[in-house]
Short mmCIF file of C-alpha atoms and ligand atoms in Angstrom, two decimals:
data_model
loop_
_atom_site.label_atom_id
_atom_site.label_comp_id
_atom_site.label_asym_id
_atom_site.label_seq_id
_atom_site.Cartn_x
_atom_site.Cartn_y
_atom_site.Cartn_z
CA MET A 18 1.34 -137.52 -110.39
CA SER A 19 3.50 -137.80 -107.30
CA GLY A 20 4.44 -141.39 -108.30
CA PHE A 21 5.59 -140.02 -111.64
CA LEU A 22 7.60 -137.22 -110.01
CA ARG A 23 9.08 -139.65 -107.55
CA GLU A 24 10.27 -141.91 -110.29
CA GLY A 25 11.76 -138.84 -111.97
CA LEU A 26 13.78 -137.82 -108.93
CA VAL A 27 14.97 -141.37 -108.27
CA ARG A 28 15.97 -141.85 -111.90
CA GLN A 29 17.75 -138.51 -111.81
CA GLY A 30 19.58 -139.57 -108.64
CA THR A 31 20.75 -142.91 -109.99
CA ASP A 32 21.80 -141.38 -113.34
CA TYR A 33 23.71 -138.70 -111.46
CA PHE A 34 25.52 -141.38 -109.43
CA THR A 35 26.47 -143.24 -112.59
CA ARG A 36 27.82 -140.10 -114.21
CA GLU A 37 29.84 -139.08 -111.14
CA PHE A 38 31.29 -142.47 -110.26
CA GLY A 39 31.28 -144.27 -113.64
CA VAL A 40 29.34 -147.30 -112.38
CA ALA A 41 25.72 -148.01 -111.42
CA PRO A 42 24.76 -147.72 -107.71
CA ASP A 43 23.78 -150.72 -105.54
CA GLY A 44 20.52 -148.99 -104.68
CA ALA A 45 18.69 -145.72 -104.05
CA TRP A 46 17.06 -144.53 -100.84
CA SER A 47 15.03 -141.40 -100.22
CA ALA A 48 13.81 -139.32 -97.28
CA PRO A 49 11.42 -136.35 -97.19
CA GLY A 50 11.63 -132.88 -95.71
CA ARG A 51 9.06 -132.00 -93.08
CA VAL A 52 6.54 -129.35 -92.16
CA ASN A 53 5.67 -129.00 -88.52
CA VAL A 54 1.91 -128.52 -88.23
CA ILE A 55 2.21 -127.48 -84.58
CA GLY A 56 4.52 -127.91 -81.59
CA GLU A 57 7.52 -125.60 -82.01
CA HIS A 58 10.63 -125.60 -79.78
CA THR A 59 8.96 -128.33 -77.75
CA ASP A 60 11.08 -131.27 -78.94
CA TYR A 61 14.23 -130.45 -76.92
CA ASN A 62 11.98 -129.77 -73.93
CA ASP A 63 10.79 -133.41 -73.97
CA GLY A 64 7.39 -132.18 -75.18
CA PHE A 65 4.95 -132.85 -78.00
CA ALA A 66 5.08 -132.00 -81.70
CA PHE A 67 2.83 -132.78 -84.66
CA PRO A 68 4.85 -132.72 -87.93
CA ILE A 69 4.23 -134.25 -91.33
CA ALA A 70 6.69 -135.68 -93.86
CA ILE A 71 6.23 -133.67 -97.08
CA ASP A 72 6.16 -134.53 -100.78
CA LYS A 73 9.64 -133.18 -101.37
CA ARG A 74 12.52 -135.59 -100.99
CA THR A 75 16.23 -136.18 -101.04
CA VAL A 76 17.44 -139.26 -102.94
CA VAL A 77 20.76 -140.89 -102.18
CA ALA A 78 22.13 -143.43 -104.63
CA ALA A 79 24.90 -145.50 -103.05
CA ARG A 80 27.38 -148.24 -103.76
CA SER A 81 29.63 -150.20 -101.41
CA ARG A 82 33.37 -150.13 -102.06
CA GLY A 83 36.00 -152.70 -101.21
CA ASP A 84 38.16 -150.27 -99.20
CA ARG A 85 37.63 -147.75 -96.34
CA ILE A 86 37.05 -144.68 -98.53
CA LEU A 87 33.87 -142.60 -98.42
CA ARG A 88 33.05 -140.33 -101.36
CA VAL A 89 30.06 -138.01 -101.54
CA ALA A 90 28.71 -135.97 -104.41
CA SER A 91 25.71 -133.61 -104.44
CA SER A 92 23.93 -132.43 -107.58
CA ALA A 93 23.55 -129.02 -105.89
CA PHE A 94 27.34 -128.53 -105.53
CA SER A 95 30.30 -129.26 -107.72
CA GLY A 96 33.10 -131.62 -106.76
CA VAL A 97 33.33 -134.94 -104.93
CA VAL A 98 34.31 -134.83 -101.24
CA GLU A 99 36.46 -137.74 -100.12
CA SER A 100 37.02 -139.03 -96.61
CA ASN A 101 38.04 -142.25 -94.92
CA LEU A 102 36.26 -144.37 -92.35
CA ASP A 103 39.34 -144.31 -90.14
CA LYS A 104 39.70 -140.53 -90.28
CA LEU A 105 36.17 -139.27 -89.80
CA ASN A 106 36.30 -136.47 -87.27
CA PRO A 107 33.45 -134.04 -86.50
CA GLU A 108 35.82 -131.06 -86.31
CA ASP A 109 37.09 -131.58 -89.87
CA LEU A 110 33.70 -131.94 -91.57
CA LYS A 111 32.57 -128.73 -93.22
CA GLY A 112 29.96 -127.42 -95.69
CA TRP A 113 27.31 -129.57 -97.33
CA ALA A 114 29.35 -132.76 -96.99
CA ALA A 115 29.17 -132.43 -93.18
CA TYR A 116 25.60 -133.77 -93.32
CA PRO A 117 26.19 -137.12 -95.12
CA LEU A 118 29.66 -137.64 -93.63
CA GLY A 119 28.38 -136.60 -90.20
CA VAL A 120 25.84 -139.42 -90.40
CA ALA A 121 28.59 -141.88 -91.37
CA TRP A 122 30.65 -140.62 -88.38
CA ALA A 123 27.65 -141.02 -86.02
CA LEU A 124 27.01 -144.59 -87.24
CA VAL A 125 30.68 -145.55 -86.94
CA GLN A 126 30.69 -144.58 -83.25
CA ASP A 127 28.68 -147.66 -82.32
CA ALA A 128 29.70 -150.05 -85.08
CA PRO A 129 32.32 -152.72 -84.50
CA ALA A 130 35.59 -151.06 -85.60
CA GLY A 131 37.08 -152.28 -88.80
CA THR A 132 34.07 -154.25 -90.06
CA LEU A 133 32.65 -151.52 -92.31
CA THR A 134 33.55 -150.83 -95.90
CA GLY A 135 33.73 -147.58 -97.80
CA VAL A 136 30.75 -146.26 -99.78
CA ASP A 137 30.17 -143.85 -102.66
CA LEU A 138 27.09 -141.65 -102.21
CA ALA A 139 25.39 -139.25 -104.62
CA LEU A 140 22.69 -136.89 -103.37
CA SER A 141 19.93 -135.14 -105.29
CA SER A 142 16.99 -133.33 -103.78
CA ASP A 143 13.91 -131.26 -104.48
CA VAL A 144 13.57 -130.09 -100.85
CA PRO A 145 14.25 -126.33 -100.96
CA ALA A 146 17.27 -125.52 -98.77
CA GLY A 147 17.10 -122.80 -96.11
CA ALA A 148 13.31 -122.61 -96.17
CA GLY A 149 12.77 -124.28 -92.81
CA LEU A 150 11.57 -127.54 -94.43
CA SER A 151 14.42 -129.63 -93.00
CA SER A 152 16.38 -130.25 -96.15
CA SER A 153 19.20 -131.22 -93.79
CA ALA A 154 17.12 -133.89 -92.03
CA ALA A 155 16.12 -135.27 -95.43
CA VAL A 156 19.80 -135.73 -96.31
CA GLU A 157 20.65 -137.20 -92.91
CA CYS A 158 17.77 -139.67 -92.93
CA ALA A 159 18.26 -140.83 -96.53
CA VAL A 160 21.96 -141.42 -95.85
CA ALA A 161 21.28 -143.08 -92.50
CA LEU A 162 18.81 -145.49 -94.07
CA ALA A 163 21.19 -146.28 -96.94
CA LEU A 164 24.21 -146.91 -94.70
CA ASN A 165 22.15 -148.89 -92.18
CA GLU A 166 21.28 -151.27 -94.98
CA LEU A 167 24.61 -151.36 -96.82
CA TRP A 168 26.47 -151.86 -93.54
CA LYS A 169 23.80 -154.33 -92.24
CA LEU A 170 23.57 -152.49 -88.91
CA GLY A 171 19.97 -153.44 -88.28
CA LEU A 172 19.08 -150.16 -86.54
CA GLY A 173 15.40 -149.26 -86.17
CA ARG A 174 13.93 -145.96 -87.29
CA GLN A 175 13.99 -144.30 -83.89
CA ALA A 176 17.68 -145.15 -83.54
CA LEU A 177 18.31 -143.74 -87.02
CA ALA A 178 16.54 -140.52 -86.03
CA ARG A 179 18.97 -140.24 -83.09
CA ILE A 180 21.86 -140.78 -85.51
CA GLY A 181 20.66 -137.92 -87.71
CA GLN A 182 20.23 -135.66 -84.68
CA LEU A 183 23.70 -136.57 -83.40
CA ALA A 184 25.20 -135.67 -86.78
CA GLU A 185 23.38 -132.35 -86.76
CA ASN A 186 24.35 -131.54 -83.16
CA ARG A 187 27.98 -132.62 -83.21
CA VAL A 188 29.09 -132.18 -86.78
CA VAL A 189 26.98 -129.33 -88.08
CA GLY A 190 26.96 -127.67 -84.65
CA ALA A 191 23.22 -126.95 -84.42
CA PRO A 192 21.76 -127.92 -80.99
CA THR A 193 18.48 -129.14 -82.51
CA GLY A 194 15.98 -131.69 -81.21
CA ILE A 195 14.61 -134.95 -82.60
CA MET A 196 11.52 -133.72 -84.46
CA ASP A 197 12.82 -133.24 -87.99
CA GLN A 198 14.49 -136.63 -88.25
CA SER A 199 11.50 -138.38 -86.64
CA ALA A 200 9.10 -136.82 -89.16
CA SER A 201 11.36 -137.72 -92.06
CA LEU A 202 11.74 -141.35 -90.94
CA LEU A 203 8.28 -142.06 -89.52
CA GLY A 204 5.88 -139.89 -91.54
CA GLU A 205 3.00 -141.48 -93.47
CA PRO A 206 0.86 -140.25 -96.38
CA ASP A 207 -2.16 -138.21 -95.25
CA HIS A 208 -1.17 -138.53 -91.59
CA GLY A 209 0.38 -136.25 -89.03
CA LEU A 210 2.83 -137.71 -86.54
CA LEU A 211 2.02 -137.07 -82.88
CA LEU A 212 5.47 -137.23 -81.35
CA ASP A 213 6.12 -137.57 -77.68
CA CYS A 214 9.72 -136.41 -77.52
CA GLN A 215 10.20 -137.78 -74.02
CA SER A 216 9.26 -141.40 -74.66
CA LEU A 217 9.95 -141.09 -78.41
CA GLN A 218 6.60 -142.68 -79.01
CA ALA A 219 5.06 -141.66 -82.30
CA GLU A 220 1.44 -142.07 -83.34
CA SER A 221 0.13 -141.49 -86.86
CA VAL A 222 -3.08 -139.47 -86.86
CA PRO A 223 -5.22 -139.21 -90.03
CA LEU A 224 -5.41 -135.62 -91.30
CA GLY A 225 -8.28 -135.90 -93.77
CA PHE A 226 -7.27 -132.65 -95.49
CA ALA A 227 -8.07 -133.85 -99.04
CA ALA A 228 -11.53 -135.19 -98.11
CA ALA A 229 -12.34 -131.88 -96.41
CA GLU A 230 -11.07 -130.00 -99.49
CA LEU A 231 -8.38 -128.33 -97.45
CA GLY A 232 -4.73 -127.88 -98.26
CA LEU A 233 -1.58 -126.79 -96.49
CA LEU A 234 0.33 -123.95 -98.13
CA VAL A 235 3.96 -123.23 -97.45
CA ILE A 236 4.96 -119.58 -97.64
CA ASP A 237 8.73 -119.54 -97.98
CA THR A 238 9.76 -115.98 -97.11
CA ARG A 239 13.17 -116.57 -98.67
CA THR A 240 14.77 -115.02 -95.63
CA SER A 241 17.49 -117.30 -94.37
CA HIS A 242 17.78 -119.00 -91.03
CA SER A 243 20.59 -121.04 -89.55
CA HIS A 244 20.24 -122.98 -86.34
CA ALA A 245 24.00 -123.04 -85.87
CA ASP A 246 23.65 -119.29 -85.14
CA GLY A 247 22.87 -117.82 -81.72
CA GLY A 248 19.09 -117.42 -81.60
CA TYR A 249 18.08 -121.07 -81.52
CA ALA A 250 20.74 -121.97 -78.93
CA SER A 251 19.85 -119.03 -76.70
CA ARG A 252 16.16 -120.03 -76.69
CA ARG A 253 17.19 -123.55 -75.76
CA ARG A 254 19.32 -122.19 -72.89
CA SER A 255 16.42 -120.09 -71.60
CA CYS A 256 14.24 -123.20 -71.51
CA GLU A 257 16.91 -125.12 -69.58
CA ASP A 258 17.36 -122.21 -67.14
CA GLY A 259 13.59 -122.00 -66.70
CA ALA A 260 13.28 -125.74 -65.97
CA LYS A 261 16.11 -125.57 -63.43
CA ALA A 262 14.65 -122.58 -61.62
CA MET A 263 11.29 -124.38 -61.48
CA GLY A 264 12.96 -127.54 -60.07
CA VAL A 265 12.06 -129.86 -62.97
CA SER A 266 14.30 -131.84 -65.31
CA SER A 267 12.54 -130.47 -68.42
CA LEU A 268 9.68 -128.10 -69.23
CA ARG A 269 7.59 -131.14 -70.14
CA ALA A 270 6.97 -131.56 -66.46
CA LEU A 271 5.09 -128.26 -66.26
CA GLY A 272 1.46 -127.67 -67.25
CA PRO A 273 -0.62 -124.49 -67.66
CA GLU A 274 -1.52 -124.78 -63.97
CA ASP A 275 2.15 -124.18 -63.04
CA LEU A 276 2.36 -120.85 -64.87
CA PRO A 277 1.23 -118.63 -61.96
CA ARG A 278 4.05 -120.06 -59.82
CA ALA A 279 6.49 -119.68 -62.73
CA ALA A 280 5.57 -116.01 -63.02
CA GLY A 281 6.71 -115.53 -59.44
CA VAL A 282 9.93 -117.54 -59.75
CA LEU A 283 11.27 -116.51 -63.18
CA ASP A 284 12.44 -113.22 -64.64
CA GLY A 285 10.08 -111.73 -67.23
CA GLU A 286 11.88 -112.95 -70.33
CA THR A 287 12.47 -116.51 -69.08
CA PHE A 288 8.84 -116.64 -67.99
CA ARG A 289 7.67 -115.76 -71.50
CA ARG A 290 9.93 -118.45 -73.03
CA VAL A 291 8.58 -121.02 -70.56
CA ARG A 292 5.00 -119.94 -71.16
CA HIS A 293 5.43 -120.51 -74.89
CA VAL A 294 6.67 -124.07 -74.39
CA VAL A 295 4.06 -124.98 -71.78
CA THR A 296 1.14 -123.59 -73.80
CA GLU A 297 2.51 -124.99 -77.05
CA ASN A 298 2.63 -128.51 -75.60
CA GLN A 299 -1.01 -128.10 -74.61
CA ARG A 300 -1.88 -126.76 -78.07
CA VAL A 301 -0.41 -129.86 -79.73
CA LEU A 302 -2.64 -132.10 -77.60
CA ASP A 303 -5.65 -129.81 -78.16
CA THR A 304 -5.01 -129.75 -81.92
CA VAL A 305 -4.93 -133.51 -82.20
CA ALA A 306 -8.02 -133.83 -80.00
CA ALA A 307 -9.90 -131.26 -82.14
CA LEU A 308 -8.76 -132.97 -85.34
CA ARG A 309 -10.09 -136.29 -84.11
CA ALA A 310 -13.38 -134.92 -82.77
CA GLU A 311 -14.28 -132.23 -85.29
CA GLY A 312 -12.08 -132.75 -88.37
CA PRO A 313 -9.26 -130.76 -89.91
CA ALA A 314 -10.94 -127.33 -90.18
CA ALA A 315 -10.95 -127.21 -86.38
CA VAL A 316 -7.14 -127.02 -86.36
CA GLY A 317 -7.03 -123.44 -87.66
CA PRO A 318 -7.41 -121.44 -84.41
CA PHE A 319 -4.60 -123.45 -82.74
CA LEU A 320 -2.23 -122.50 -85.57
CA ASN A 321 -3.07 -118.82 -85.06
CA ALA A 322 -2.52 -119.09 -81.31
CA SER A 323 0.79 -120.87 -81.84
CA HIS A 324 2.04 -118.11 -84.07
CA ALA A 325 1.06 -115.40 -81.56
CA SER A 326 2.94 -117.30 -78.86
CA MET A 327 6.10 -117.58 -80.99
CA ARG A 328 5.89 -113.95 -81.99
CA ASP A 329 5.18 -112.48 -78.54
CA ASP A 330 6.52 -114.96 -75.98
CA PHE A 331 9.30 -116.91 -77.69
CA GLU A 332 10.22 -113.99 -79.96
CA ILE A 333 11.48 -116.05 -82.90
CA SER A 334 9.32 -114.60 -85.66
CA THR A 335 10.36 -111.94 -88.18
CA PRO A 336 8.47 -109.15 -89.97
CA GLU A 337 8.32 -111.34 -93.11
CA LEU A 338 6.92 -114.33 -91.19
CA ASP A 339 4.42 -112.14 -89.37
CA LEU A 340 3.25 -110.67 -92.67
CA ALA A 341 2.96 -114.11 -94.27
CA VAL A 342 0.74 -115.18 -91.39
CA SER A 343 -1.40 -112.03 -91.15
CA ALA A 344 -1.89 -111.85 -94.92
CA ALA A 345 -2.88 -115.55 -95.08
CA GLN A 346 -5.35 -114.99 -92.26
CA ALA A 347 -6.77 -111.81 -93.84
CA PHE A 348 -7.35 -113.47 -97.21
CA GLY A 349 -9.22 -116.48 -95.89
CA ALA A 350 -6.83 -119.05 -94.37
CA LEU A 351 -8.43 -121.07 -91.55
CA GLY A 352 -5.18 -120.68 -89.63
CA ALA A 353 -1.51 -119.84 -90.16
CA ARG A 354 1.77 -119.86 -88.29
CA MET A 355 5.50 -119.74 -88.82
CA THR A 356 6.95 -123.24 -88.87
CA GLY A 357 10.34 -124.63 -87.88
CA GLY A 358 13.02 -123.04 -85.76
CA GLY A 359 12.21 -119.43 -86.66
CA PHE A 360 14.34 -116.34 -87.40
CA GLY A 361 13.38 -116.69 -91.08
CA GLY A 362 12.28 -119.59 -93.26
CA ALA A 363 8.65 -120.46 -93.87
CA ALA A 364 5.13 -120.10 -92.58
CA ILE A 365 2.24 -122.48 -93.23
CA ALA A 366 -1.42 -121.76 -93.83
CA LEU A 367 -4.39 -124.11 -93.72
CA VAL A 368 -6.59 -123.07 -96.62
CA ARG A 369 -9.81 -124.24 -98.28
CA ASN A 370 -8.93 -125.35 -101.81
CA SER A 371 -11.44 -122.85 -103.22
CA ASP A 372 -9.70 -120.00 -101.35
CA THR A 373 -6.16 -120.91 -102.40
CA PRO A 374 -5.85 -118.45 -105.34
CA ARG A 375 -7.17 -115.60 -103.20
CA VAL A 376 -4.78 -116.35 -100.34
CA LYS A 377 -1.80 -116.67 -102.71
CA ASP A 378 -2.60 -113.41 -104.48
CA GLY A 379 -3.19 -111.62 -101.20
CA ILE A 380 0.16 -112.72 -99.78
CA ALA A 381 1.99 -111.70 -102.99
CA ARG A 382 0.34 -108.27 -102.91
CA GLU A 383 1.09 -107.64 -99.24
CA PHE A 384 4.74 -108.63 -99.66
CA ALA A 385 5.11 -106.33 -102.67
CA ARG A 386 3.50 -103.52 -100.73
CA ALA A 387 5.88 -103.99 -97.79
CA GLY A 388 8.87 -104.00 -100.15
CA PHE A 389 9.82 -107.57 -99.14
CA THR A 390 11.29 -110.15 -101.53
CA ALA A 391 8.46 -112.05 -103.24
CA PRO A 392 7.80 -115.23 -101.24
CA ARG A 393 7.52 -118.67 -102.81
CA VAL A 394 4.09 -120.10 -102.03
CA PHE A 395 3.35 -123.76 -102.77
CA PRO A 396 1.17 -126.61 -101.45
CA VAL A 397 2.57 -129.57 -99.51
CA SER A 398 0.91 -132.82 -98.62
CA ALA A 399 1.66 -135.39 -95.95
CA SER A 400 3.77 -138.11 -97.57
CA ALA A 401 5.65 -141.29 -96.87
CA GLY A 402 8.71 -141.32 -94.64
CA ALA A 403 12.17 -142.51 -95.68
CA ARG A 404 12.31 -145.67 -97.78
CA ARG A 405 14.34 -147.72 -100.17
CA GLU A 406 13.42 -146.76 -103.73
CA GLU A 407 15.26 -149.38 -105.75
C1 GLA B 511 14.35 -126.89 -85.85
C2 GLA B 511 15.00 -128.05 -85.12
C3 GLA B 511 13.94 -128.95 -84.45
C4 GLA B 511 12.97 -128.14 -83.63
C5 GLA B 511 12.44 -126.94 -84.42
C6 GLA B 511 11.60 -126.03 -83.59
O1 GLA B 511 13.61 -127.37 -86.95
O2 GLA B 511 15.78 -128.81 -85.99
O3 GLA B 511 14.59 -129.94 -83.67
O4 GLA B 511 13.55 -127.76 -82.43
O5 GLA B 511 13.51 -126.16 -84.98
O6 GLA B 511 10.42 -126.65 -83.25
#
C-alpha cells in the first residue's frame, strides 16, 4: 500500500516538474515529515529526543541547468520563484520559497564559489502544513539531499541536517533545533531515533508497534503554530537564562538531582521551564529503556507525564491540545501528548488497534462539545528517512 502511494507521489512530482519546466527532471528525491514520540524542547538544550520519520513525504524533482539560475515551483502555490546563485541573500527570501532557496543559500556558504550550476526544482508534498509534523523540514531535507547530489558536495546526513537547520534559523527566522531535520534524514521504518543533540549521535531503536497491535494516532487540532513567532523563542531564552544562572553551558548538564538547587537559584517561571527540560531528558531515556525492556505498551505513561510537564511547567499547550490529550486518554489511549513546538498543531496518542475507532469517535465528540473546530485524526507509522526515488 505505502509502496503504491509512494510511487503515486513520486510520479505526481516528476509529472509536475515536466509540466512546469517543459522538460523531464534529472531525478527525484523525497524526505518525510516527523512525529516526535517524546523529548520536546530538549534539542536546543543539547538534550535527548526520540522522533520518528512518518509516512508522509515531500518529493522534489530537480534538473541541473547550464547557468547560475535557480527556479522553484511548488504544487501547493502558483507561480515559479526565480533566484540566482550569486544573489542569494537570507534577507530577501520570503514565503514558501524561503525553505528551498534557504537550503541552497546554506549549501552555497561552504561550497567553492563559482563551481555550482543553477537548478530547477519542483516540490510536491502530502505532509500537512502547519500541523506540527515538520512539513518545513521535509522540504529542507529533500532539497538538501537533491542539491548535495546534483552539486556533488559529498555531505553526510548529519551535515545536511545542519544545513536544513541553518536555513530554518537564518532564512525563515525560526530559532529551532536539530531534531526535525535529523528525524527526516535519519529515520528508519518501524524504528524511533534516539537522538543525542549534544554529540549528534543517533541510534535507531525498534518500536514493535505493529507486532504489539498498537498504532500512533495524530490529532491535528487545526490550530496554527509558527515558530518564527514569540513563544518558541521566549522559551528558548528562558532555557539559556536558566543554564547561565546555574553555571552550566546547557541544560543538558543538569539532572533531576540538581532541581532542588535550581529551585533556590532561579525565579519561579525559569525554574519551571528548566524543570520541564531536565525531566523531559530523563523521560526520553526512561521511555527508550522501558521500550527495550517491556515493549511498546510501556511507553504510554511517559507520554502522559510529558504532556503534563509541557502544559504546567513549559506552558506551551493550548486548550485544543489539552482536550485532544485528555479525550484520547479517557477513551482508551495508552498515552497521549502534544507533539512538536507547541502553541497549536498536533497531539499524538498511542492506541491499541482495537480501540482506535472508540478513541477517534471520543475525540470528535469532545471537540464538538467544546465548540472547537473538528480535528483531523489519522494514523502515522515510522518510515524511511530521506532518499533518492529515481
Ligand atoms: C520544533 C523545532 C524543533 C524542536 C521542537 C520542540 O519542532 O523545529 O527543533 O525544538 O519544536 O521539541
